[in-house]
XYZ file of N, CA and C in Angstrom:
246
model
N -50.147 -38.217 59.494
C -49.688 -39.078 58.146
C -48.111 -39.153 57.951
N -47.483 -40.174 57.254
C -46.089 -39.932 57.001
C -46.203 -39.558 55.513
N -44.958 -39.113 55.365
C -44.346 -38.489 53.932
C -44.576 -39.660 52.886
N -44.420 -40.835 53.385
C -44.071 -41.739 52.325
C -45.573 -42.406 51.940
N -46.652 -42.381 53.160
C -48.066 -42.019 52.658
C -48.376 -41.203 51.959
N -48.006 -40.250 52.061
C -48.650 -39.290 51.165
C -48.183 -39.412 49.769
N -46.753 -39.800 49.790
C -46.381 -40.197 48.360
C -46.711 -40.880 47.579
N -46.834 -42.068 48.403
C -47.537 -43.028 47.446
C -48.941 -42.797 47.064
N -49.884 -42.436 48.048
C -51.124 -41.581 47.350
C -51.080 -40.860 46.150
N -50.322 -39.776 46.184
C -49.923 -39.004 45.477
C -49.415 -39.817 44.117
N -48.514 -40.577 44.519
C -48.104 -41.642 42.958
C -48.891 -41.819 42.450
N -49.851 -42.753 42.962
C -50.907 -43.600 42.534
C -51.891 -42.593 41.294
N -52.193 -41.412 42.166
C -53.517 -40.580 41.876
C -52.788 -39.815 40.290
N -51.628 -39.797 40.435
C -51.148 -39.300 38.989
C -50.841 -40.115 38.190
N -50.559 -40.878 38.073
C -50.653 -42.633 37.409
C -51.584 -42.364 36.838
N -53.157 -42.551 37.796
C -54.170 -42.654 37.362
C -54.670 -41.355 36.552
N -54.651 -40.090 36.922
C -55.228 -38.857 36.265
C -54.607 -38.454 35.068
N -53.290 -38.364 35.269
C -52.471 -37.950 34.085
C -51.799 -38.792 33.065
N -52.180 -40.392 33.430
C -51.512 -41.448 32.563
C -50.105 -41.581 32.464
N -49.594 -41.416 33.764
C -48.162 -41.364 33.535
C -47.732 -42.732 34.225
N -46.684 -43.260 33.880
C -46.189 -44.712 34.354
C -45.482 -44.396 35.993
N -45.923 -45.271 36.552
C -45.489 -45.311 38.218
C -43.992 -44.808 38.117
N -43.246 -45.439 37.437
C -41.801 -45.226 37.674
C -41.384 -43.761 37.222
N -42.094 -43.146 36.474
C -41.534 -41.466 36.183
C -42.289 -40.881 37.480
N -42.913 -41.254 38.078
C -43.456 -40.399 39.380
C -42.455 -40.914 40.507
N -41.415 -40.068 40.584
C -40.360 -40.472 41.815
C -40.496 -38.740 42.409
N -40.052 -38.788 43.597
C -40.214 -37.699 44.385
C -38.796 -36.726 43.627
N -38.019 -36.851 42.862
C -37.293 -35.899 42.124
C -37.803 -35.230 40.797
N -38.708 -36.200 40.525
C -39.277 -35.834 39.106
C -39.818 -34.136 39.051
N -39.467 -33.543 37.991
C -39.893 -32.127 37.940
C -41.426 -32.429 37.494
N -42.305 -31.437 37.940
C -43.849 -31.487 37.531
C -43.680 -31.153 36.220
N -43.178 -29.833 36.187
C -43.189 -29.345 34.468
C -42.384 -29.947 33.520
N -40.933 -29.950 33.757
C -40.127 -30.466 32.696
C -40.414 -32.090 32.362
N -40.228 -32.961 33.661
C -39.870 -34.428 33.599
C -41.630 -34.760 33.194
N -42.633 -34.124 33.949
C -43.886 -34.996 33.535
C -44.858 -34.109 32.973
N -44.170 -33.126 32.287
C -45.235 -32.473 31.529
C -46.753 -32.279 32.018
N -46.874 -31.362 33.184
C -47.958 -31.029 33.722
C -48.258 -29.734 33.512
N -49.561 -29.100 33.341
C -49.410 -27.952 33.469
C -50.658 -27.037 34.338
N -50.620 -26.037 34.203
C -51.756 -25.550 35.421
C -52.902 -26.160 35.539
N -53.602 -26.611 34.562
C -54.609 -27.305 34.754
C -54.490 -28.506 35.700
N -53.564 -29.131 35.095
C -53.086 -30.396 35.986
C -52.949 -30.305 37.530
N -52.204 -28.974 37.342
C -52.024 -28.640 38.891
C -53.546 -28.446 39.916
N -54.128 -27.891 39.093
C -55.686 -27.616 39.807
C -56.315 -29.102 40.320
N -56.093 -29.729 39.357
C -56.952 -31.197 39.505
C -55.755 -31.956 40.701
N -54.691 -31.635 40.679
C -53.849 -32.265 41.896
C -54.574 -31.702 43.274
N -54.515 -30.272 43.395
C -54.918 -29.922 44.298
C -56.441 -30.520 44.665
N -57.277 -30.467 44.031
C -58.464 -31.211 44.321
C -58.439 -32.462 44.697
N -57.316 -33.153 44.193
C -57.377 -34.658 44.800
C -56.653 -34.487 46.185
N -55.632 -33.389 46.394
C -55.160 -33.369 47.267
C -55.937 -33.047 48.606
N -56.906 -31.996 48.432
C -58.019 -31.703 49.232
C -58.656 -32.820 49.710
N -59.258 -33.690 48.710
C -60.227 -34.961 49.061
C -59.357 -35.925 49.923
N -58.013 -36.011 49.447
C -57.059 -36.765 50.124
C -56.991 -36.559 51.267
N -56.452 -35.401 52.145
C -56.321 -34.688 53.360
C -57.505 -34.538 53.869
N -58.766 -34.050 53.202
C -59.749 -33.447 54.168
C -59.548 -32.082 54.593
N -58.529 -31.271 54.105
C -58.333 -29.940 54.263
C -58.464 -29.273 52.964
N -58.530 -28.084 53.136
C -58.607 -27.139 51.956
C -57.033 -26.826 51.833
N -56.690 -27.037 50.587
C -55.268 -26.889 49.987
C -54.978 -25.332 49.427
N -54.482 -24.515 49.972
C -54.136 -23.438 49.737
C -53.259 -23.330 48.379
N -54.087 -22.734 47.096
C -53.129 -22.791 45.906
C -51.411 -22.294 46.004
N -51.551 -21.147 46.807
C -50.371 -20.587 47.308
C -49.443 -21.586 47.935
N -49.817 -22.311 48.543
C -48.961 -23.371 49.368
C -48.390 -24.077 48.391
N -48.643 -24.772 47.048
C -48.119 -25.284 45.834
C -47.738 -24.287 44.883
N -47.797 -22.981 45.159
C -46.843 -22.039 44.096
C -45.581 -22.376 43.625
N -44.650 -22.677 44.730
C -43.472 -22.820 44.479
C -42.953 -24.253 44.291
N -43.814 -25.170 44.471
C -43.330 -26.348 44.124
C -42.855 -26.837 42.821
N -41.981 -27.654 42.688
C -41.017 -27.817 41.370
C -41.078 -29.326 41.312
N -40.906 -30.120 42.313
C -40.948 -31.668 42.122
C -42.268 -32.405 42.937
N -42.666 -33.617 42.549
C -43.245 -34.392 43.466
C -43.187 -34.293 44.898
N -41.522 -34.156 45.241
C -41.219 -34.092 46.577
C -41.693 -32.997 46.997
N -41.434 -31.669 46.302
C -41.795 -30.620 46.945
C -43.555 -30.677 47.049
N -44.298 -31.296 46.574
C -45.627 -31.462 46.912
C -46.031 -31.872 47.951
N -45.051 -33.247 48.291
C -45.469 -34.292 49.439
C -44.882 -33.532 50.795
N -43.778 -32.481 50.493
C -43.474 -31.995 51.839
C -44.394 -30.541 51.960
N -45.225 -30.088 50.985
C -45.969 -29.035 51.397
C -47.287 -29.740 51.863
N -47.728 -31.106 51.474
C -48.919 -31.369 52.074
C -48.745 -31.946 53.384
N -47.467 -32.524 53.439
C -46.839 -33.116 55.101
C -47.008 -31.600 55.761
N -46.521 -30.515 55.651
C -46.558 -29.482 56.251
C -48.095 -28.773 56.750
N -48.788 -28.629 55.930
C -50.186 -28.554 56.040
C -50.807 -29.810 56.840
N -50.725 -30.782 57.024
C -51.193 -31.516 57.777
C -50.581 -31.830 59.021
N -49.478 -31.053 59.486
C -48.654 -31.192 60.510
C -48.872 -29.707 61.221
N -49.986 -28.866 60.851
C -50.410 -27.651 61.263
C -51.699 -27.803 61.807
N -52.165 -29.065 61.451
C -53.519 -29.289 62.039
C -53.966 -29.273 63.260
């Protein structure tokens, strides 16, 4: 799966789940500062990523992510180690 495919799915999920505009969810968007996501939102996102990838997404792999692009990179790494 490419990073672009991961980004598109994540963007669509964030628009649906968190009622964000598609234009706001860019690779550079900061989860906390720009998108105003909190820890509960992060858990929701982790659950979605597990469903999307079919793999358990360890929360520690998302611990240091700051941007949407960081999430995409973390998921891509997870899928690459399969």
